Amino acid sequence: MEEERRIEDDRKMFGLMTHSTKSRTRSREIFARAQQSLVEGVNSPSRGTAVYSPGPVVLERGRGSHVWDVDGNEYVDFMMSFGALIHGHAHPKIVEVVSQTVAEGSHFAAATPAEAEAAERFRRMVPSAEVVRFANTGSEATMLALRLARAHTGRTKFLKFEGHYHGWYDPYCLNGHSHPIEQLGPPENPNKLPDSEGIPQSVFDDVVVAPWNDASTLEKILRVHGHELAAIITEPIMANMGCIPPRDGYLRTVCNLAHEYGALFILDEVVTGFRYAPGGCQQLYNLKLDLSTFGKALGAGFPIGAVAGPRAILDRMRWSEHMVLHYGTFNGHRLTMQVVAANLDLLSAEHVHRKLFAIGDAAIAGLREVFRRRKVPALVQGFGPMFQIYFTERNAIHDYRDFCQFVNTKKYSQFVHRLLDHGIYMTPSNGLHWIISTAHTEKDVDALLAAADQASADLA
Ligand SMILES: Cc1ncc(COP(=O)(O)O)c(C=O)c1O
């Protein structure tokens, strides 16, 4: 109720529209201007014309679960800054903490009480976190985790899974984009498909690629490469080909196999951390892992990354001749640390994850009902605070190969463009996922279902 009152106040104060899209004239103008100075008019390809047609909706204001574009059109936001905004936009507590901290000095690059307070809360919530090291992005966290694993094991190679994204550090940029199935090679020995130019081939010589959610193929691959691996890294719920949960017991098997071969098990919780449970998916699935990485929701909208694990591994960063180097002017950024501490206090409240699950499950059930009624062959996959819609005849998408082969990503893009016209903000990229924040309400779910119904009718 409080949130809805604030949104209503914003509408009055800024003369914003209460319903969806009339015109995108200013969005077009600003995007045209931006293209003069920025590559593709944006700062990441996922925000420009690679995904949005004919160009992005240019946003300028957010409150709770709602955003407004530069033309004053209002949307319910289900992208939530790719999952960073666990409490929605401009949460009053975060605004208060930020305003106060900025006035006192936003960063000293020196020891502060704020970093100790953030770390204490982090350790209380994350089961495997004997200690934590903060960085600035998820990419930095996964980069550091790999360096630690290599130093700890004295091995160079590591295993990543097809379709998993761990940020844009060189060795992770492999088999992360979708390709026609013919290009993928045999599951026991997938072709290595770089996601980027500019990375030496020699970097990929140290990467072993395996299909995900398939324990017996992994066992075969490990028989060949297991003894050389410093680590196996995985997302717990595959979140960069939509939303693909692990098969029952799969993550436990991967963890046991890693240990059997003397490799570390790294769980990349950049997307799932603090979202699926106070202690992330390691708590949800009760996993005994070595290192885990975090970002996104940990910073409630501010740039953050973190690596957590046992002292025996993280202490390798202690200053010495043989240390694992991890520097960074902005590590433990005071403003961000204050936000992290406030955010983790908010996330520790008992009802929070229950609410995330209730709203998410209602959206999932409602969408399934809309597609059933409209006779649209679509699968809504996921649970609780994260899900994805796949236009497919299949009744489940289990991995990257299913995604590449059976999902109609063009239809999804058309569908989401219609949703944008009906007041729902989401990225048209099928590789991403729908996000529920603590700011979302049942009313937002109703708005989504009404828009999905109209979009389904538009596309029939
Ligand atoms: C699972 C996973 N790991 C790491 C990253 C990289 O995080 P960042 O974008 O903060 O560098 C992402 C980003 O989407 C991610 O989804």
Coordinates of C-alpha atoms and ligand atoms in Angstrom, one line a residue:
M1 CA 0.0 0.0 0.0
E2 CA 2.8 2.3 1.0
E3 CA 4.6 1.6 -2.3
E4 CA 1.4 2.2 -4.3
R5 CA 0.9 5.6 -2.5
R6 CA 4.5 6.6 -3.5
I7 CA 4.0 5.6 -7.1
E8 CA 0.7 7.7 -7.2
D9 CA 2.6 10.7 -5.7
D10 CA 5.2 10.4 -8.4
R11 CA 2.5 10.3 -11.1
K12 CA 1.0 13.5 -9.8
M13 CA 4.2 15.3 -9.2
F14 CA 5.8 14.6 -12.6
G15 CA 2.6 14.5 -14.7
L16 CA 3.3 10.9 -15.6
M17 CA 0.8 8.7 -17.5
T18 CA -0.9 5.9 -15.6
H19 CA -1.3 3.7 -18.5
S20 CA 0.9 2.4 -21.2
T21 CA 2.5 3.5 -24.3
K22 CA 1.2 6.4 -26.4
S23 CA 4.4 7.7 -28.0
R24 CA 8.1 7.0 -28.0
T25 CA 9.2 10.1 -29.8
R26 CA 11.6 11.2 -27.2
S27 CA 13.1 7.7 -26.8
R28 CA 13.8 7.8 -30.5
E29 CA 15.4 11.2 -30.3
I30 CA 17.6 10.5 -27.4
F31 CA 18.7 7.2 -28.9
A32 CA 19.6 8.9 -32.1
R33 CA 21.6 11.4 -30.2
A34 CA 23.3 8.7 -28.1
Q35 CA 24.4 6.9 -31.3
Q36 CA 26.6 9.9 -32.2
S37 CA 28.8 9.3 -29.1
L38 CA 28.3 5.8 -27.9
V39 CA 28.9 2.5 -29.8
E40 CA 25.3 1.3 -30.7
G41 CA 24.0 4.2 -28.6
V42 CA 24.4 2.2 -25.4
N43 CA 27.1 0.7 -23.1
S44 CA 26.3 -3.0 -23.6
P45 CA 24.9 -4.7 -26.7
S46 CA 22.0 -6.2 -24.7
R47 CA 20.5 -2.7 -24.3
G48 CA 20.5 -1.6 -28.0
T49 CA 19.2 -2.7 -31.3
A50 CA 20.6 -6.1 -31.0
V51 CA 17.7 -6.8 -28.7
Y52 CA 15.2 -3.9 -29.0
S53 CA 13.5 -3.0 -32.3
P54 CA 13.6 -0.3 -33.7
G55 CA 15.5 0.9 -30.6
P56 CA 15.4 0.8 -26.9
V57 CA 12.8 2.4 -24.6
V58 CA 14.8 5.1 -22.9
L59 CA 14.1 5.0 -19.2
E60 CA 14.4 8.0 -16.8
R61 CA 12.6 7.2 -13.6
G62 CA 11.9 4.3 -11.3
R63 CA 9.8 3.8 -8.2
G64 CA 9.1 0.5 -6.5
S65 CA 8.2 -2.0 -9.2
H66 CA 7.4 0.7 -11.8
V67 CA 9.5 2.6 -14.4
W68 CA 8.8 5.5 -16.6
D69 CA 10.3 6.3 -20.0
V70 CA 11.4 9.7 -21.3
D71 CA 8.0 10.1 -23.0
G72 CA 6.3 9.6 -19.6
N73 CA 4.9 6.1 -20.3
E74 CA 4.6 3.9 -17.3
Y75 CA 5.6 0.2 -17.1
V76 CA 5.7 -2.5 -14.5
D77 CA 9.4 -3.5 -14.5
F78 CA 10.1 -7.2 -14.6
M79 CA 13.7 -6.9 -15.7
M80 CA 14.8 -5.1 -12.6
S81 CA 18.3 -4.1 -13.9
F82 CA 19.0 -7.8 -14.8
G83 CA 18.2 -8.8 -11.2
A84 CA 20.2 -6.2 -9.4
L85 CA 17.2 -4.4 -7.9
I86 CA 16.0 -6.9 -5.4
H87 CA 14.0 -4.2 -3.6
G88 CA 12.9 -2.4 -6.7
H89 CA 13.6 1.2 -7.6
A90 CA 14.4 3.9 -5.0
H91 CA 13.6 1.8 -1.9
P92 CA 13.2 4.4 0.9
K93 CA 15.8 2.7 3.2
I94 CA 18.4 2.5 0.4
V95 CA 17.7 6.1 -0.6
E96 CA 18.2 7.2 3.0
V97 CA 21.4 5.3 3.4
V98 CA 22.8 6.5 0.1
S99 CA 21.9 10.2 0.8
Q100 CA 23.5 10.1 4.3
T101 CA 26.6 8.3 3.1
V102 CA 27.3 10.5 0.1
A103 CA 27.1 13.6 2.3
E104 CA 29.8 12.1 4.6
G105 CA 32.2 10.9 1.9
S106 CA 31.4 8.1 -0.5
H107 CA 34.7 6.3 -0.6
F108 CA 38.1 6.5 1.0
A109 CA 39.8 3.4 -0.4
A110 CA 40.8 2.8 3.2
A111 CA 39.5 0.6 6.0
T112 CA 36.0 1.5 7.1
P113 CA 33.4 0.2 9.6
A114 CA 31.0 -0.2 6.7
E115 CA 33.0 -3.0 5.1
A116 CA 33.1 -4.9 8.3
E117 CA 29.4 -4.5 8.9
A118 CA 28.6 -5.6 5.3
A119 CA 30.9 -8.7 5.7
E120 CA 29.4 -9.7 9.0
R121 CA 25.9 -9.7 7.6
F122 CA 27.1 -11.5 4.5
R123 CA 28.7 -14.3 6.6
R124 CA 25.6 -14.7 8.8
M125 CA 23.5 -15.3 5.7
V126 CA 25.7 -17.3 3.3
P127 CA 26.4 -20.8 4.7
S128 CA 29.8 -21.4 3.0
A129 CA 31.2 -17.9 3.8
E130 CA 33.9 -18.3 6.4
V131 CA 35.3 -15.1 4.8
V132 CA 34.3 -12.9 2.0
R133 CA 36.2 -10.5 -0.4
F134 CA 34.2 -7.7 -2.1
A135 CA 34.8 -6.6 -5.6
N136 CA 32.8 -4.4 -8.0
T137 CA 31.0 -6.7 -10.4
G138 CA 30.1 -10.3 -10.9
S139 CA 32.7 -10.6 -13.6
E140 CA 35.4 -9.5 -11.2
A141 CA 34.2 -12.1 -8.7
T142 CA 34.3 -15.0 -11.1
M143 CA 37.7 -13.9 -12.4
L144 CA 39.0 -13.9 -8.8
A145 CA 37.4 -17.2 -8.0
L146 CA 39.2 -18.9 -10.9
R147 CA 42.5 -17.3 -10.0
L148 CA 42.1 -18.6 -6.4
A149 CA 41.2 -22.1 -7.6
R150 CA 44.2 -22.3 -9.8
A151 CA 46.5 -21.1 -7.1
H152 CA 45.0 -23.4 -4.5
T153 CA 45.1 -26.6 -6.7
G154 CA 48.3 -25.8 -8.7
R155 CA 46.3 -26.7 -11.8
T156 CA 45.5 -24.5 -14.8
K157 CA 42.5 -26.0 -16.6
F158 CA 38.9 -25.6 -15.5
L159 CA 35.5 -26.8 -16.7
K160 CA 32.6 -24.6 -17.6
F161 CA 29.2 -25.7 -18.9
E162 CA 27.6 -24.9 -22.3
G163 CA 25.3 -21.9 -22.1
H164 CA 26.5 -20.7 -18.7
Y165 CA 27.6 -17.1 -18.4
H166 CA 30.1 -16.1 -15.8
G167 CA 30.9 -12.6 -17.0
W168 CA 33.2 -11.4 -19.7
Y169 CA 36.7 -12.5 -18.5
D170 CA 38.5 -14.1 -21.4
P171 CA 38.4 -17.8 -20.5
Y172 CA 34.7 -17.7 -19.6
C173 CA 33.7 -16.4 -23.1
L174 CA 33.1 -19.8 -24.6
N175 CA 29.8 -21.5 -25.7
G176 CA 27.8 -18.8 -24.0
H177 CA 25.7 -17.7 -27.0
S178 CA 23.2 -19.9 -28.7
H179 CA 24.1 -21.5 -32.1
P180 CA 22.4 -23.9 -34.5
I181 CA 22.5 -27.4 -33.1
E182 CA 24.7 -28.6 -36.0
Q183 CA 27.6 -26.4 -34.8
L184 CA 27.7 -27.7 -31.2
G185 CA 29.6 -31.0 -31.8
P186 CA 29.1 -34.2 -29.8
P187 CA 28.0 -33.8 -26.1
E188 CA 31.1 -35.7 -24.9
N189 CA 33.4 -33.3 -26.7
P190 CA 31.6 -30.1 -27.6
N191 CA 33.1 -27.8 -30.2
K192 CA 34.6 -24.7 -28.6
L193 CA 32.6 -21.7 -29.8
P194 CA 34.2 -18.4 -28.6
D195 CA 31.7 -15.6 -27.7
S196 CA 34.2 -12.8 -28.5
E197 CA 37.0 -11.8 -30.9
G198 CA 40.2 -10.6 -29.4
I199 CA 40.8 -13.6 -27.1
P200 CA 43.8 -15.7 -27.9
Q201 CA 43.0 -19.3 -28.8
S202 CA 45.6 -20.4 -26.2
V203 CA 43.2 -19.1 -23.5
F204 CA 40.6 -21.6 -24.5
D205 CA 43.1 -24.5 -24.5
D206 CA 42.7 -24.3 -20.7
V207 CA 38.9 -24.6 -20.8
V208 CA 37.0 -27.9 -20.8
V209 CA 33.4 -27.5 -21.9
A210 CA 30.6 -29.9 -21.0
P211 CA 26.8 -30.0 -21.4
W212 CA 24.8 -29.1 -18.2
N213 CA 22.2 -31.2 -16.4
D214 CA 23.7 -34.4 -17.7
A215 CA 25.6 -36.3 -15.1
S216 CA 26.6 -39.3 -17.2
T217 CA 28.2 -37.2 -20.0
L218 CA 30.0 -35.2 -17.3
E219 CA 31.4 -38.4 -15.8
K220 CA 32.7 -39.4 -19.3
I221 CA 34.4 -36.0 -19.8
L222 CA 35.9 -36.1 -16.3
R223 CA 37.4 -39.5 -17.0
V224 CA 39.5 -37.7 -19.7
H225 CA 40.1 -34.3 -18.1
G226 CA 39.2 -34.5 -14.4
H227 CA 42.7 -34.9 -13.1
E228 CA 43.8 -31.6 -14.8
L229 CA 41.1 -29.4 -13.5
A230 CA 41.5 -26.6 -11.0
A231 CA 37.7 -26.1 -10.8
I232 CA 34.3 -26.8 -12.1
I233 CA 32.2 -23.7 -12.2
T234 CA 28.4 -23.7 -12.6
E235 CA 25.4 -21.5 -12.1
P236 CA 23.0 -23.4 -9.7
I237 CA 20.0 -22.4 -11.8
M238 CA 20.9 -21.8 -15.4
A239 CA 20.0 -18.2 -15.8
N240 CA 21.5 -17.1 -19.1
M241 CA 19.5 -19.4 -21.4
G242 CA 16.3 -18.2 -19.7
C243 CA 15.7 -20.1 -16.5
I244 CA 16.6 -23.8 -16.3
P245 CA 16.6 -25.5 -12.9
P246 CA 18.9 -28.3 -12.1
R247 CA 17.7 -31.9 -12.3
D248 CA 17.1 -33.5 -8.9
G249 CA 20.5 -34.1 -7.2
Y250 CA 22.5 -32.9 -10.2
L251 CA 24.4 -30.1 -8.4
R252 CA 25.3 -32.5 -5.5
T253 CA 26.7 -34.9 -8.2
V254 CA 28.7 -32.2 -9.9
C255 CA 30.1 -31.2 -6.5
N256 CA 31.0 -34.8 -5.6
L257 CA 32.6 -35.4 -9.0
A258 CA 34.7 -32.2 -8.7
H259 CA 36.0 -33.3 -5.3
E260 CA 36.7 -36.9 -6.5
Y261 CA 39.1 -35.4 -9.1
G262 CA 40.7 -32.9 -6.7
A263 CA 39.0 -29.9 -8.4
L264 CA 37.2 -27.1 -6.5
F265 CA 33.5 -26.7 -6.9
I266 CA 32.6 -23.0 -7.7
L267 CA 29.0 -22.0 -7.5
D268 CA 28.3 -18.8 -9.4
E269 CA 25.5 -17.2 -7.4
V270 CA 25.7 -13.9 -9.2
V271 CA 22.1 -14.3 -10.3
T272 CA 20.6 -16.6 -7.6
G273 CA 22.4 -15.2 -4.5
F274 CA 20.1 -13.7 -1.9
R275 CA 17.2 -14.2 -4.2
Y276 CA 16.2 -17.9 -3.8
A277 CA 16.9 -18.0 0.0
P278 CA 18.8 -15.7 2.4
G279 CA 21.8 -17.9 1.7
G280 CA 21.1 -18.3 -2.0
C281 CA 21.0 -21.7 -3.9
Q282 CA 23.7 -23.2 -1.7
Q283 CA 21.2 -23.0 1.1
L284 CA 18.2 -24.0 -1.0
Y285 CA 19.9 -27.1 -2.3
N286 CA 22.1 -27.7 0.8
L287 CA 25.4 -27.8 -1.1
K288 CA 28.9 -28.2 0.3
L289 CA 30.9 -26.1 -2.0
D290 CA 34.4 -24.5 -2.1
L291 CA 33.9 -21.1 -3.5
S292 CA 30.9 -19.1 -4.4
T293 CA 30.5 -15.8 -6.3
F294 CA 27.9 -13.0 -5.9
G295 CA 26.9 -9.7 -7.5
K296 CA 23.6 -8.2 -8.6
A297 CA 21.1 -8.5 -5.7
L298 CA 23.8 -8.1 -3.1
G299 CA 24.2 -4.5 -4.2
A300 CA 20.5 -3.6 -4.5
G301 CA 21.2 -1.6 -7.6
F302 CA 24.9 -0.6 -6.8
P303 CA 27.9 -2.2 -8.5
I304 CA 29.1 -5.2 -6.4
G305 CA 30.8 -8.5 -6.7
A306 CA 31.9 -10.9 -3.9
V307 CA 33.8 -14.2 -3.5
A308 CA 33.1 -16.3 -0.4
G309 CA 34.6 -19.4 0.9
P310 CA 36.9 -21.0 3.5
R311 CA 39.9 -19.1 4.9
A312 CA 42.2 -21.9 3.7
I313 CA 41.5 -20.7 0.1
L314 CA 40.8 -17.0 0.5
D315 CA 43.8 -16.4 2.7
R316 CA 45.9 -17.0 -0.4
M317 CA 45.2 -13.3 -1.1
R318 CA 47.1 -12.3 2.0
W319 CA 50.1 -10.1 1.2
S320 CA 53.2 -12.3 0.5
E321 CA 55.6 -13.1 -2.2
H322 CA 53.3 -16.0 -3.3
M323 CA 49.9 -14.3 -2.9
V324 CA 47.0 -14.3 -5.3
L325 CA 46.7 -10.8 -6.4
H326 CA 43.4 -8.9 -6.1
Y327 CA 43.6 -5.2 -6.1
G328 CA 40.9 -2.5 -6.8
T329 CA 40.5 1.2 -6.1
F330 CA 36.8 0.6 -5.6
N331 CA 36.9 -2.7 -3.7
G332 CA 34.8 -2.3 -0.5
H333 CA 33.4 1.0 -1.8
R334 CA 32.1 2.8 1.3
L335 CA 28.8 3.8 -0.3
T336 CA 28.2 0.4 -1.7
M337 CA 29.1 -1.3 1.6
Q338 CA 26.5 0.8 3.5
V339 CA 24.0 -0.2 0.9
V340 CA 25.0 -3.9 1.2
A341 CA 24.6 -3.8 5.0
A342 CA 21.1 -2.1 4.7
N343 CA 20.1 -4.4 1.9
L344 CA 21.1 -7.6 3.8
D345 CA 19.1 -6.3 6.9
L346 CA 16.1 -5.9 4.7
L347 CA 16.6 -9.4 3.2
S348 CA 16.9 -11.0 6.6
A349 CA 13.4 -10.1 7.5
E350 CA 11.4 -13.3 7.8
H351 CA 8.6 -12.7 5.3
V352 CA 10.9 -11.5 2.4
H353 CA 11.6 -14.7 0.6
R354 CA 8.1 -16.0 1.2
K355 CA 6.8 -12.9 -0.6
L356 CA 9.3 -13.3 -3.5
F357 CA 8.1 -16.9 -4.0
A358 CA 4.4 -16.1 -3.6
I359 CA 4.4 -13.3 -6.2
G360 CA 6.7 -15.2 -8.6
D361 CA 4.6 -18.4 -8.4
A362 CA 1.4 -16.4 -8.9
A363 CA 2.9 -14.8 -12.1
I364 CA 4.1 -18.2 -13.3
A365 CA 0.7 -19.9 -12.7
G366 CA -1.2 -17.0 -14.2
L367 CA 0.9 -16.9 -17.4
R368 CA 0.5 -20.7 -17.8
E369 CA -3.3 -20.2 -17.6
V370 CA -3.2 -17.3 -20.2
F371 CA -1.2 -19.4 -22.7
R372 CA -3.5 -22.4 -22.1
R373 CA -6.6 -20.3 -22.6
R374 CA -5.2 -18.6 -25.7
K375 CA -3.9 -21.9 -27.0
V376 CA -0.4 -20.5 -27.3
P377 CA 2.3 -23.2 -27.3
A378 CA 4.5 -21.6 -24.6
L379 CA 6.3 -23.0 -21.6
V380 CA 6.7 -21.0 -18.5
Q381 CA 9.7 -22.4 -16.7
G382 CA 11.2 -21.6 -13.3
F383 CA 10.0 -21.1 -9.8
G384 CA 9.6 -18.4 -7.2
P385 CA 11.5 -15.2 -8.0
M386 CA 12.8 -16.1 -11.4
F387 CA 11.3 -17.6 -14.5
Q388 CA 11.3 -17.5 -18.3
I389 CA 8.8 -18.0 -21.1
Y390 CA 9.8 -20.3 -24.0
F391 CA 7.8 -20.5 -27.2
T392 CA 8.2 -24.2 -27.8
E393 CA 6.2 -27.4 -28.1
R394 CA 8.5 -29.1 -25.5
N395 CA 7.3 -29.5 -21.9
A396 CA 10.7 -28.7 -20.5
I397 CA 14.0 -27.1 -21.6
H398 CA 16.7 -28.9 -19.7
D399 CA 19.9 -27.4 -21.2
Y400 CA 21.7 -25.3 -23.8
R401 CA 21.1 -27.8 -26.5
D402 CA 17.4 -27.8 -25.9
F403 CA 17.4 -24.0 -25.9
C404 CA 19.4 -23.9 -29.2
Q405 CA 17.2 -26.5 -30.9
F406 CA 13.6 -26.1 -29.6
V407 CA 13.0 -22.5 -28.5
N408 CA 11.6 -19.9 -30.9
T409 CA 13.5 -16.8 -29.7
K410 CA 12.1 -14.6 -32.4
K411 CA 8.5 -15.2 -31.3
Y412 CA 9.5 -14.4 -27.7
S413 CA 11.0 -11.1 -28.9
Q414 CA 7.8 -10.2 -30.8
F415 CA 5.8 -11.1 -27.7
V416 CA 7.9 -8.9 -25.4
H417 CA 7.7 -6.0 -27.8
R418 CA 3.9 -6.3 -27.6
L419 CA 4.2 -6.4 -23.8
L420 CA 6.2 -3.2 -23.9
D421 CA 3.3 -1.6 -25.8
H422 CA 1.0 -2.8 -23.0
G423 CA 2.9 -1.4 -20.1
I424 CA 5.2 -4.2 -19.1
Y425 CA 9.0 -3.6 -19.2
M426 CA 11.1 -6.5 -20.0
T427 CA 14.1 -7.3 -22.2
P428 CA 13.1 -9.0 -25.5
S429 CA 16.2 -11.3 -25.1
N430 CA 15.0 -14.9 -24.5
G431 CA 18.4 -15.7 -22.9
L432 CA 17.5 -13.6 -19.8
H433 CA 14.8 -14.1 -17.2
W434 CA 11.9 -12.5 -15.4
I435 CA 12.7 -11.1 -12.0
I436 CA 10.5 -10.6 -9.0
S437 CA 11.6 -8.0 -6.5
T438 CA 10.3 -7.3 -3.0
A439 CA 8.5 -4.3 -4.4
H440 CA 6.3 -6.3 -6.8
T441 CA 2.6 -6.7 -5.8
E442 CA -0.4 -8.8 -6.8
K443 CA -1.6 -5.8 -8.7
D444 CA 1.6 -5.9 -10.8
V445 CA 1.0 -9.6 -11.5
D446 CA -2.6 -8.7 -12.6
A447 CA -1.1 -6.1 -15.0
L448 CA 1.3 -8.6 -16.4
L449 CA -1.5 -11.2 -17.0
A450 CA -3.7 -8.7 -18.7
A451 CA -0.9 -7.5 -20.9
A452 CA 0.1 -11.1 -21.7
D453 CA -3.5 -11.9 -22.6
Q454 CA -3.6 -8.9 -25.0
A455 CA -0.1 -9.7 -26.4
S456 CA -1.2 -13.3 -27.1
A457 CA -4.3 -12.0 -28.9
D458 CA -2.2 -9.5 -30.9
L459 CA 0.1 -12.3 -32.1
A460 CA -2.6 -14.9 -32.8
Ligands
LIG1 C1 25.7 -16.1 -13.6 C2 26.5 -14.8 -13.8 N1 27.7 -14.7 -13.4 C3 28.5 -13.6 -13.6 C4 27.9 -12.5 -14.2 C5 28.7 -11.2 -14.4 O1 28.2 -10.2 -13.6 P1 28.4 -8.6 -14.0 O2 27.5 -8.3 -15.1 O3 28.1 -7.9 -12.7 O4 29.9 -8.5 -14.3 C6 26.6 -12.5 -14.6 C7 25.9 -11.4 -15.3 O5 24.8 -11.4 -15.8 C8 25.8 -13.7 -14.5 O6 24.6 -13.9 -14.9

